[in-house]
Coordinates of N, CA, C and O in Angstrom, one line a residue:
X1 N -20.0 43.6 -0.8 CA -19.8 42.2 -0.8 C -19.0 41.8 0.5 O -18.2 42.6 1.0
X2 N -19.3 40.8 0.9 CA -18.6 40.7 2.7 C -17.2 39.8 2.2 O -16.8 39.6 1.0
X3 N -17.0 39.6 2.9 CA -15.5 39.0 2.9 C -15.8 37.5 2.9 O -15.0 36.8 2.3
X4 N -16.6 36.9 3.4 CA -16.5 35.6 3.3 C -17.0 35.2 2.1 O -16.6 34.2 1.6
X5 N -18.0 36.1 1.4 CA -18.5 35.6 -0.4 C -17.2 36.0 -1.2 O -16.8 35.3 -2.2
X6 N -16.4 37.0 -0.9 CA -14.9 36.8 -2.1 C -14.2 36.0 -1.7 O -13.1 36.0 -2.3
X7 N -14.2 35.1 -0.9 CA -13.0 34.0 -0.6 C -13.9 33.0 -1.2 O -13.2 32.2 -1.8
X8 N -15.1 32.7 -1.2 CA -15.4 31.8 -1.7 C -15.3 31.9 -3.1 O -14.9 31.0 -3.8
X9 N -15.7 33.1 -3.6 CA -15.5 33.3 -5.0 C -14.2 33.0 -5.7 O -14.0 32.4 -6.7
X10 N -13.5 33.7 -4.9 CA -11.8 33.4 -5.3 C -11.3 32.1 -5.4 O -10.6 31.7 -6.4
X11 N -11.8 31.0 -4.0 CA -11.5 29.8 -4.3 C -12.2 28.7 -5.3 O -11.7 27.5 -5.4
X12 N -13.2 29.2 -6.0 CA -14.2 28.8 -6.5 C -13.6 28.7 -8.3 O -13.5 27.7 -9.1
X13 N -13.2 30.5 -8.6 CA -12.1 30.7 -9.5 C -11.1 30.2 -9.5 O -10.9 29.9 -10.7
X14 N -10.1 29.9 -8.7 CA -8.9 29.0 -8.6 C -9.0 27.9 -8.9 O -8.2 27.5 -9.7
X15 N -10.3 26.8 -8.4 CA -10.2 25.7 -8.5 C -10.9 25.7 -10.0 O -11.0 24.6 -10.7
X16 N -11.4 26.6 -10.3 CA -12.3 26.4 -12.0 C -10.9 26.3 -12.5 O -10.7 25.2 -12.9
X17 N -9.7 27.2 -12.6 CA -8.6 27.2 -13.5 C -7.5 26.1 -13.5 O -6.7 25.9 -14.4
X18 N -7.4 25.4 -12.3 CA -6.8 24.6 -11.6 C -6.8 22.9 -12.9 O -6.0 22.1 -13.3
X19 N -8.6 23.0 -13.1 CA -9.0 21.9 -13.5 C -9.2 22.4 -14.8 O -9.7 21.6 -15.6
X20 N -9.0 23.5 -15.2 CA -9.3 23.6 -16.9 C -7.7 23.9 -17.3 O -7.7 24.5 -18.4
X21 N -6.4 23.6 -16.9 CA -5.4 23.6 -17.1 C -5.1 22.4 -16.9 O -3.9 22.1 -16.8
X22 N -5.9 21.4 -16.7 CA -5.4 20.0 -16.3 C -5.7 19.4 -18.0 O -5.3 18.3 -18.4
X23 N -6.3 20.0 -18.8 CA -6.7 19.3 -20.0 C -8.3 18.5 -20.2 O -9.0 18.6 -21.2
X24 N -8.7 17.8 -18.9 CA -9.8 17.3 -19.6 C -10.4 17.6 -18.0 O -9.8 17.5 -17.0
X25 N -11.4 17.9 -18.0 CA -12.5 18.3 -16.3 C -12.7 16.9 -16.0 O -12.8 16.1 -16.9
X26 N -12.8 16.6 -14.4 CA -13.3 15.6 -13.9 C -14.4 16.0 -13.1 O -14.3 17.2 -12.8
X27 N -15.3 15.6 -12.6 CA -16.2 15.5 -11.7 C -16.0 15.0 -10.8 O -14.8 14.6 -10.8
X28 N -17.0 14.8 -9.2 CA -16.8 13.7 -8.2 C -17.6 12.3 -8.7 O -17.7 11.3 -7.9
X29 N -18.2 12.2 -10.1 CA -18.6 11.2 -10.8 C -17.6 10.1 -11.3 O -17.5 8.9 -11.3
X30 N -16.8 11.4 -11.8 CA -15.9 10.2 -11.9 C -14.7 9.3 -11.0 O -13.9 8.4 -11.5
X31 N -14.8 9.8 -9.8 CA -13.6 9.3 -9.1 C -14.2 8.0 -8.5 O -15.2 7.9 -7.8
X32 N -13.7 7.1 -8.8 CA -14.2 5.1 -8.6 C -14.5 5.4 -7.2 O -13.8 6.3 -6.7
X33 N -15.4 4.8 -6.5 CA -15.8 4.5 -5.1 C -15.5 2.6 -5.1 O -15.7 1.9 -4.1
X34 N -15.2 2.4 -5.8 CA -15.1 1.0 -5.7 C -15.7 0.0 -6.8 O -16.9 -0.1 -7.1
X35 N -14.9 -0.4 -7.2 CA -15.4 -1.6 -8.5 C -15.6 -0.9 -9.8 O -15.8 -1.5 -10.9
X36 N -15.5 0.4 -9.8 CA -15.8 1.2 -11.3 C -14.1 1.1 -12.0 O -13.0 0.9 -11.4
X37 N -14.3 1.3 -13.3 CA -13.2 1.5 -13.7 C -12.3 2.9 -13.4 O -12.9 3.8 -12.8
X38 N -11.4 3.1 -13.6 CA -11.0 4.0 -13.6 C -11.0 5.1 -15.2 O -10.6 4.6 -16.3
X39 N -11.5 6.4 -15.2 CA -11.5 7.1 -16.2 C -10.1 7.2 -17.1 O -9.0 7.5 -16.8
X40 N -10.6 6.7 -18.2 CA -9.0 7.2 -19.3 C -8.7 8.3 -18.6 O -9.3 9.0 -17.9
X41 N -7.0 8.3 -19.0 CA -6.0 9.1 -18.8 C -6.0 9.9 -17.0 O -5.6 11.0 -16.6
X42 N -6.7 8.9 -16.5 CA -6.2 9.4 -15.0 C -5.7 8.4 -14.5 O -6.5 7.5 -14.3
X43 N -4.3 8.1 -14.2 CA -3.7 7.0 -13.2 C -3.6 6.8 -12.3 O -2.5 7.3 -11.9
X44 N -4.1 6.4 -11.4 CA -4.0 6.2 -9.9 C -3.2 4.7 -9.5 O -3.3 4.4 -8.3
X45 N -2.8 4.1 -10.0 CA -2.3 2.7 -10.0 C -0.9 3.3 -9.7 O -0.5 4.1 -10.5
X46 N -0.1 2.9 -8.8 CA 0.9 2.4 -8.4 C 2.1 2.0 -9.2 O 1.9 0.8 -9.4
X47 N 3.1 2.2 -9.6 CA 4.0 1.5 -10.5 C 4.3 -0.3 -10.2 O 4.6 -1.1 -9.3
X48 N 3.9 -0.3 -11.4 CA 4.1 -2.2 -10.8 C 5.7 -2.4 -10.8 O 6.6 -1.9 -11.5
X49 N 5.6 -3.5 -9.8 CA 7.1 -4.0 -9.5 C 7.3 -5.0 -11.1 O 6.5 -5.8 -11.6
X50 N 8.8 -4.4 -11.6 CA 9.5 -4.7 -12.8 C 10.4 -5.5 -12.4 O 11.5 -4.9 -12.4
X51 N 10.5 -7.2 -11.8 CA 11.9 -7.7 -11.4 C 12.9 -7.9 -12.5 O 12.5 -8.4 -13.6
X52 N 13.7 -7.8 -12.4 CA 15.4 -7.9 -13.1 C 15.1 -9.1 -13.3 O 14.6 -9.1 -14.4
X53 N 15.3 -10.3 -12.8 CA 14.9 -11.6 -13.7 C 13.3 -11.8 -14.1 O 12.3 -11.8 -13.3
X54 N 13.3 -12.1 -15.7 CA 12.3 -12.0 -16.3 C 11.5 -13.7 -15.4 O 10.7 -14.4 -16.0
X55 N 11.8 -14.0 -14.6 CA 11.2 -15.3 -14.8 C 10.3 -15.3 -13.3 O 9.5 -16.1 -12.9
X56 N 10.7 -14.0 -12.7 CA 9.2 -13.6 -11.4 C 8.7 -12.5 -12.0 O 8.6 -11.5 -11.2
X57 N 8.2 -12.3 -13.5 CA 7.5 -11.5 -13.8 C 6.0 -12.0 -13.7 O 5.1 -11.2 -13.6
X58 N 5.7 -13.7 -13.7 CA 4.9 -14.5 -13.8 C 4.6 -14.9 -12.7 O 5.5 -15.0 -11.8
X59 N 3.3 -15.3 -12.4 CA 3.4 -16.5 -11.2 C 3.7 -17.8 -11.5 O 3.4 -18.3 -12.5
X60 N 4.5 -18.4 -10.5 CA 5.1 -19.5 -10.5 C 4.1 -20.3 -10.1 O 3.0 -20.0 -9.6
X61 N 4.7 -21.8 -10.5 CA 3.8 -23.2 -10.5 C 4.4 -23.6 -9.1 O 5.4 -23.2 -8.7
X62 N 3.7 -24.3 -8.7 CA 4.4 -24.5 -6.9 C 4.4 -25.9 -7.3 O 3.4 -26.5 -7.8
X63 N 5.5 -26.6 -6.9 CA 5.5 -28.1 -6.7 C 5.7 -28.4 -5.1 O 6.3 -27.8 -4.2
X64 N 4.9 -29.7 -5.0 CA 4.8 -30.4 -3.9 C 6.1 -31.5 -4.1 O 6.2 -32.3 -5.0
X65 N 6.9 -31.4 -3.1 CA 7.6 -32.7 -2.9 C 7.0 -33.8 -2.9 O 5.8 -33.7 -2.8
X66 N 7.5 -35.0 -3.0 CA 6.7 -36.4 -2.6 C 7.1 -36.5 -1.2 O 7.8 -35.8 -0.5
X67 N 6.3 -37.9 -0.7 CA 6.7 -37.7 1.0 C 5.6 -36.9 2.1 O 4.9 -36.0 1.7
X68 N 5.6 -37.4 3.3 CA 5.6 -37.4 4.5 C 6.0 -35.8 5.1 O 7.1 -35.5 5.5
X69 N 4.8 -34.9 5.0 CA 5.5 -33.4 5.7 C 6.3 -33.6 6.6 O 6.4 -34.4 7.4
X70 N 7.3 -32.3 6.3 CA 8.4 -32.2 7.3 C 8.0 -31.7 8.7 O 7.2 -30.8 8.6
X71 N 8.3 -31.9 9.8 CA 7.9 -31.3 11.0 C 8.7 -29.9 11.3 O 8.5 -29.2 12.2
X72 N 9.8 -29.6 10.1 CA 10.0 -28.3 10.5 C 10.5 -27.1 9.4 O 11.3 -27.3 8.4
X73 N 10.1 -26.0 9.6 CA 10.4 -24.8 8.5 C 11.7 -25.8 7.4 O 12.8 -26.2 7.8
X74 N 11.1 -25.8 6.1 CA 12.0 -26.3 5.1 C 12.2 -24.8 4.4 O 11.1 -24.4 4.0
X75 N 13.2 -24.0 4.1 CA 13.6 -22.8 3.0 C 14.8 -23.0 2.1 O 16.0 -23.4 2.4
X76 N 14.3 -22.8 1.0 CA 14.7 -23.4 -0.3 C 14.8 -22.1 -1.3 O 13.8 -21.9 -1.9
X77 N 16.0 -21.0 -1.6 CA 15.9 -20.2 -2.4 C 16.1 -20.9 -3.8 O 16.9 -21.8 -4.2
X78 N 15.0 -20.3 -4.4 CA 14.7 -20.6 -6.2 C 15.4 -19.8 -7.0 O 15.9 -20.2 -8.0
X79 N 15.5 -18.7 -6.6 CA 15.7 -17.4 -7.1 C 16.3 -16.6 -6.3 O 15.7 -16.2 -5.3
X80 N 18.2 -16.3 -6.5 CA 18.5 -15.3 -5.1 C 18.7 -13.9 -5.5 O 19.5 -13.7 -6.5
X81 N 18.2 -13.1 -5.0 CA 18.0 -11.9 -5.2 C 18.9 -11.1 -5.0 O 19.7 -11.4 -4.1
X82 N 19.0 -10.0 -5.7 CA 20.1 -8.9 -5.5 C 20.0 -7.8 -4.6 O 21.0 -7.2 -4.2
X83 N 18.3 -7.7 -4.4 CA 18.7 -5.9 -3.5 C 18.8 -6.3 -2.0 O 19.5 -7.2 -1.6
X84 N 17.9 -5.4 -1.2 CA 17.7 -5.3 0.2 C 17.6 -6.5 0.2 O 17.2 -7.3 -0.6
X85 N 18.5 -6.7 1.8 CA 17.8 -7.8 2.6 C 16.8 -7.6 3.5 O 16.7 -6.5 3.9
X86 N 15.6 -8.6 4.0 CA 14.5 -8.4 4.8 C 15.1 -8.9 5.8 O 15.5 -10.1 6.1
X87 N 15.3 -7.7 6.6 CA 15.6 -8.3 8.5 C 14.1 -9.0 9.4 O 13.0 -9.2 8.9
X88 N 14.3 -9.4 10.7 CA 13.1 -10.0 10.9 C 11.9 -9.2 11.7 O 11.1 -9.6 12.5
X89 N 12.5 -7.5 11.1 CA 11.7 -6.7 11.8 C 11.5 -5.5 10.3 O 11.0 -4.3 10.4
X90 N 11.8 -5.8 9.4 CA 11.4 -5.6 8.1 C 10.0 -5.5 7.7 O 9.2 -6.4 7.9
X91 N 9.6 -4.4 7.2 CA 8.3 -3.8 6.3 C 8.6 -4.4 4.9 O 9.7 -4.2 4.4
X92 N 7.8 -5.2 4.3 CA 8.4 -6.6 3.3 C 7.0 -6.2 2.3 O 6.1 -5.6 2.9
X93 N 6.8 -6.4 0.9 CA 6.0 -6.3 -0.1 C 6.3 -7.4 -0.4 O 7.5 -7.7 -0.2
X94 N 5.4 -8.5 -1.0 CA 5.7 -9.9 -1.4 C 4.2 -10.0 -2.5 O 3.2 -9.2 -2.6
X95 N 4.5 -11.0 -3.3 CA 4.0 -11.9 -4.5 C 4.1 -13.4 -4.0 O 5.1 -14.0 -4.2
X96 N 2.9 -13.8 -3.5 CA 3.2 -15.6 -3.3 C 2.0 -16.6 -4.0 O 0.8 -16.4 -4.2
X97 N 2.6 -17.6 -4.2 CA 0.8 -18.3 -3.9 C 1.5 -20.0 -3.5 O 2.4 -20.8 -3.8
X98 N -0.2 -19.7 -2.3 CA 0.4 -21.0 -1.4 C -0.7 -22.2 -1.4 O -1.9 -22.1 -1.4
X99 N 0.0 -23.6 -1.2 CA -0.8 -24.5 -1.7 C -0.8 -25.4 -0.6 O 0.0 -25.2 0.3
X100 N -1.8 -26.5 -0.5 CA -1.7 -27.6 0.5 C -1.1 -28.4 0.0 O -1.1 -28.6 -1.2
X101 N -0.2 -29.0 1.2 CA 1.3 -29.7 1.2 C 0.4 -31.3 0.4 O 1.0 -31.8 -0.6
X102 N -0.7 -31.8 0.9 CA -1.5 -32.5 0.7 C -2.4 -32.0 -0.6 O -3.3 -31.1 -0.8
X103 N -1.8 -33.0 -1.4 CA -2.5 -33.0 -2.7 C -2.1 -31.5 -3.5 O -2.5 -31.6 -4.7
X104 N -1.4 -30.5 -3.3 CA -1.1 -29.5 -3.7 C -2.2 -28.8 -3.9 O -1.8 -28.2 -5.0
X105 N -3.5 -28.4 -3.7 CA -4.5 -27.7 -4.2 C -4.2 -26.4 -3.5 O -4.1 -26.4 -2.3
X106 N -4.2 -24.8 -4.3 CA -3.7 -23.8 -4.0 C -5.2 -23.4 -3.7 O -6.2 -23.6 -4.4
X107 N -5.0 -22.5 -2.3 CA -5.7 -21.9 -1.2 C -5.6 -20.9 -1.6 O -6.8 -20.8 -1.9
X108 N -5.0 -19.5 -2.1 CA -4.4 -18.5 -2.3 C -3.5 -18.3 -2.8 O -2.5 -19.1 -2.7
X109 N -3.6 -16.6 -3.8 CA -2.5 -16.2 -4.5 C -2.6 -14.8 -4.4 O -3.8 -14.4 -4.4
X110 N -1.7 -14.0 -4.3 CA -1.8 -12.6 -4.3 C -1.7 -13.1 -5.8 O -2.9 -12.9 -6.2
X111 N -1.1 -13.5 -6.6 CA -1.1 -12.8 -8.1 C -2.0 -13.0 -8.5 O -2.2 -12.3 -9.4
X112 N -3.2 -14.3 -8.2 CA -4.7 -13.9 -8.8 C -5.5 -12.6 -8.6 O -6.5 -12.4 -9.3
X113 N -5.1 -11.6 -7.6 CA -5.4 -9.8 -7.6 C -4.6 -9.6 -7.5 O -4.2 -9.6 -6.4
X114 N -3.8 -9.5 -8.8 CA -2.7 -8.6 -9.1 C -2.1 -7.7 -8.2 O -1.7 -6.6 -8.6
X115 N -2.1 -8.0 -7.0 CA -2.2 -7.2 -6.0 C -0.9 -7.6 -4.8 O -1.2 -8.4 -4.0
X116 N 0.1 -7.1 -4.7 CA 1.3 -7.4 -4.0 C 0.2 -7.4 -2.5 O -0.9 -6.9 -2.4
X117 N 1.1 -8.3 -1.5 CA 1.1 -8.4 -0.1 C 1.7 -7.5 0.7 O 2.8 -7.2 0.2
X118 N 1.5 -6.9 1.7 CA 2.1 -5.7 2.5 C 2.1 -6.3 3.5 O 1.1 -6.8 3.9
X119 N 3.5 -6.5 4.3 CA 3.3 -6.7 5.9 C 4.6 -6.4 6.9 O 5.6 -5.9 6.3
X120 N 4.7 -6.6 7.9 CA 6.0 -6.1 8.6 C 6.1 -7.5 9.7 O 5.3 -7.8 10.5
X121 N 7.5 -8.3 9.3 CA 7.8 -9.4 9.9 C 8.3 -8.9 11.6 O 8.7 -7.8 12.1
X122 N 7.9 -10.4 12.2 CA 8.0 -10.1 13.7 C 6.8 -9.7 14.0 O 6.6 -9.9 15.2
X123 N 6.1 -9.4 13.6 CA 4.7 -8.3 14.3 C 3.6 -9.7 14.3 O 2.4 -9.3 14.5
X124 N 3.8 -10.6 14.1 CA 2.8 -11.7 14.3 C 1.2 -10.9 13.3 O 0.0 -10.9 13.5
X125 N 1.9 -10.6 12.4 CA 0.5 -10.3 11.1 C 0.7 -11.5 10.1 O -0.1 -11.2 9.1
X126 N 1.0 -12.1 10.0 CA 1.2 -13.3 9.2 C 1.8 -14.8 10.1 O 2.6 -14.9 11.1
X127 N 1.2 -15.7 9.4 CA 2.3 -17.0 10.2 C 3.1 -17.5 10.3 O 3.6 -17.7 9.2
X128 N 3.7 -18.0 11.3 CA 5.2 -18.2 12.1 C 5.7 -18.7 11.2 O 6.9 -18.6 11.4
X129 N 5.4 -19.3 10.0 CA 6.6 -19.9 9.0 C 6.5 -18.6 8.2 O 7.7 -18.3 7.9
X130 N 6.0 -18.1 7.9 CA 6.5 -16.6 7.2 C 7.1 -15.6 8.1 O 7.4 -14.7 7.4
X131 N 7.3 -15.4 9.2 CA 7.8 -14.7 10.1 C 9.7 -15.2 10.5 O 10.7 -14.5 10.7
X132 N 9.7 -16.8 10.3 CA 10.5 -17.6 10.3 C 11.2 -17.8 8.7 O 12.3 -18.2 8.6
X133 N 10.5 -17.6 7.8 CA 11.3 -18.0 6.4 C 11.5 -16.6 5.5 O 12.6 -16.6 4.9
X134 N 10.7 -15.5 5.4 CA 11.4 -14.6 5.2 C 12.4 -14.1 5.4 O 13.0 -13.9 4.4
X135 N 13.1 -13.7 6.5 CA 14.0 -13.3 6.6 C 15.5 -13.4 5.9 O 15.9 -14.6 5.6
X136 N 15.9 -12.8 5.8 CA 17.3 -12.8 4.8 C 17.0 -13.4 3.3 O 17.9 -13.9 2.7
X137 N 15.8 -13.2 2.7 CA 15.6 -12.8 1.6 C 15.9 -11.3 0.6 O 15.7 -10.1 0.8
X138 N 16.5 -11.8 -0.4 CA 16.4 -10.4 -0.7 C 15.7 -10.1 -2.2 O 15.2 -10.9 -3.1
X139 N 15.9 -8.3 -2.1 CA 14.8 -8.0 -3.3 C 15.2 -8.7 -4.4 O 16.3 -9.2 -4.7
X140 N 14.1 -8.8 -5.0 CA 13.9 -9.9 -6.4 C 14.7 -11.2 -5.9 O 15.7 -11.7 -6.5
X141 N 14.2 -11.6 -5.0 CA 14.3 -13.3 -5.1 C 13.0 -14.1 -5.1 O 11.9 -13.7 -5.1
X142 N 13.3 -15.3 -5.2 CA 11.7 -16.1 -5.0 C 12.4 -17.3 -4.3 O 13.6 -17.7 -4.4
X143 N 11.3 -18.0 -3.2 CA 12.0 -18.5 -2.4 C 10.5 -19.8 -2.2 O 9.3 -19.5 -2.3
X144 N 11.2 -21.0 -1.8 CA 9.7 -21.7 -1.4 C 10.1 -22.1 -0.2 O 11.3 -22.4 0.1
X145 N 8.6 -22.1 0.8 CA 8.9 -22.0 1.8 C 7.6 -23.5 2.7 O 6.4 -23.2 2.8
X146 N 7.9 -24.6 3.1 CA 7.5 -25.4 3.6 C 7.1 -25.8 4.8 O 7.7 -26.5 5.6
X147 N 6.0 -25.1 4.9 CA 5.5 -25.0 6.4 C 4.6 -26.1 7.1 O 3.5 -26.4 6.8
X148 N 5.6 -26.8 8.1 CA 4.8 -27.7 8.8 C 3.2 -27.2 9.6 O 3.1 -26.0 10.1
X149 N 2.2 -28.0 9.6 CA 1.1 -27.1 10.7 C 1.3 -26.2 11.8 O 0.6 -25.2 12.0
X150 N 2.3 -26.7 12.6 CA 2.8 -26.1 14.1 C 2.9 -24.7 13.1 O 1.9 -24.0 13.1
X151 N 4.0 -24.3 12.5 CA 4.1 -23.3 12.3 C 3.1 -22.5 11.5 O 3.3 -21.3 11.6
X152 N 1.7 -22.8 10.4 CA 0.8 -22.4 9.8 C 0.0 -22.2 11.3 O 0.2 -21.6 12.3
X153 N -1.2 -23.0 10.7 CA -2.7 -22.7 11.3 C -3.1 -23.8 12.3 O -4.3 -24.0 12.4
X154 N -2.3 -24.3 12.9 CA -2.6 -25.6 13.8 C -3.4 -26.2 13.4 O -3.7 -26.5 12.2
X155 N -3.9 -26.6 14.6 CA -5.3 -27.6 14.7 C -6.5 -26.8 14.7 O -7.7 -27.2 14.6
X156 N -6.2 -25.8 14.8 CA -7.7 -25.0 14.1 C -7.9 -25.0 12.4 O -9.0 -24.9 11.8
X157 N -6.8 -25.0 11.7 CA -6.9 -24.4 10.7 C -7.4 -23.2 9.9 O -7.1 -22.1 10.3
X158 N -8.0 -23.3 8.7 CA -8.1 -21.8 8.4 C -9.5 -22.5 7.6 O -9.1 -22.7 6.4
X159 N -10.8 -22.9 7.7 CA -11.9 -23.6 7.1 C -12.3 -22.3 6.5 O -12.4 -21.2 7.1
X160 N -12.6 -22.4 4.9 CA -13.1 -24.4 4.6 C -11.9 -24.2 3.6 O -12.0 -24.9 2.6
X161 N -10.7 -23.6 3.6 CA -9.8 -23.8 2.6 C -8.3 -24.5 3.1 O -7.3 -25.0 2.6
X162 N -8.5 -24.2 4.0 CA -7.0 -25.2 4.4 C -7.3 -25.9 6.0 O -7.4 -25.2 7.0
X163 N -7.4 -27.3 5.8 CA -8.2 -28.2 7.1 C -7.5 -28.2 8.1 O -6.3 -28.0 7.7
X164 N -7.5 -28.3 9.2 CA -6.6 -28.4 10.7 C -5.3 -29.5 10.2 O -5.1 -30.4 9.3
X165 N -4.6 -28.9 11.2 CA -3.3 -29.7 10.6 C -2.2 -29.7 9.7 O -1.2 -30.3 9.8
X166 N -2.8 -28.9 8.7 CA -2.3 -28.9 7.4 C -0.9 -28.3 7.3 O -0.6 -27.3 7.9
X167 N 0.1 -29.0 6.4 CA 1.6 -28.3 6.2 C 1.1 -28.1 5.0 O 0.4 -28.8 4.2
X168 N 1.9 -26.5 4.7 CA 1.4 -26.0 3.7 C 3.0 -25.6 2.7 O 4.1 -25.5 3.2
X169 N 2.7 -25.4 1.3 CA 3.7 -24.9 0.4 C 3.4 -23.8 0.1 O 2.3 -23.8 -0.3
X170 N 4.2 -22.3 0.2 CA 4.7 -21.2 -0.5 C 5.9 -21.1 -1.2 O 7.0 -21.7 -1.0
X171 N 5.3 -20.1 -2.2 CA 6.5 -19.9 -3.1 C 6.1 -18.5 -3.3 O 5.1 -18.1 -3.9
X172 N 7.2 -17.5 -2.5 CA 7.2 -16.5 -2.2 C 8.3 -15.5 -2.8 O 9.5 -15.8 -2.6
X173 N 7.9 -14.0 -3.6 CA 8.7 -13.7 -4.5 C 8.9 -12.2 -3.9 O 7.9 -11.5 -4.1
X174 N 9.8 -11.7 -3.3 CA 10.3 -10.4 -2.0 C 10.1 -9.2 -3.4 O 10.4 -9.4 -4.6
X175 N 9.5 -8.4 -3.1 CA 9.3 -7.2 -3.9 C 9.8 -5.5 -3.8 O 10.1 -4.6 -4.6
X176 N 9.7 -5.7 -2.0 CA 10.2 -4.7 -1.9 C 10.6 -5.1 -0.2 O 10.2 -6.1 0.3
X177 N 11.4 -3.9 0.4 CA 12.1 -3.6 2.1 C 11.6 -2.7 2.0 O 11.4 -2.2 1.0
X178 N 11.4 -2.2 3.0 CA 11.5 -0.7 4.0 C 9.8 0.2 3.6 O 9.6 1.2 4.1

């Protein structure tokens, strides 16, 4: 027998015992490529963020002021938070959902996919009123944040869901720093 067929043999046996000590065999059938569910009792999910106040466990209802958009960054803590602060060069996890200032109709929500936001402030990956109103937020707060156009999406806007010009409402809930 040459040496390269016992190493395969060997690894072949390893990995047979590997997966029959795991309790139940998986296949490459079963590992989701996308949109499948995931098989009982294998977890690949993430621990969801558990905030200390029960009241950003939920997504929030976003109210629109009455009135004439403001021409500049309005920040309003709802909720002030206890942990980290986000500096303005901060790796930040957030929960928001954001609406037009006009008429309040919400454009987006991370919490409709359950799915926190990842981004790092300063780095111009997000817009200048989130770049500008995050900061010195801390973990587990919720904060709304009233962004005139200049600082959103200008005069291009973001079509067909939020039209040029538009000052927009977030209500943004810090999940995690670093």
């Amino acid at each position: 027998m040459n040496i390269s067929r016992t190493i395969t043999i060997s690894l072949t046996a390893a990995c047979a015992l590997g997966l029959a000590a795991c309790g139940k065999s998986y296949t490459t059938s079963d590992i989701p490529s996308g949109g499948e569910k995931v098989p009982a009792g294998l977890d690949v999910a993430a621990p969801a963020f558990k905030p200390a106040n029960p009241a950003l466990a939920k997504k929030p209802t976003v109210t629109v002021p009455s009135g004439a958009a403001p021409k500049k960054l309005v920040i309003k803590d709802l909720v002030t938070g206890t942990g980290t602060v986000a500096t303005p060069t901060s790796k930040v996890s957030v929960q928001y959902v954001g609406v037009l200032y006009n008429g309040g109709k919400q454009f987006d929500a991370s919490w409709d996919r359950n799915q926190p936001f990842s981004f790092t402030l300063g780095q111009s990956q997000v817009i200048k009123g989130w770049d500008q109103g995050v900061p010195g937020m801390k973990v587990g707060g919720r904060r709304e944040l009233i962004i005139p156009a200049s600082l959103a999406y200008g005069p291009q806007g973001q079509p067909p869901t939020i039209p040029k010009n538009a000052a927009l409402v977030f209500v943004i809930d810090l999940e995690s720093v670093g």
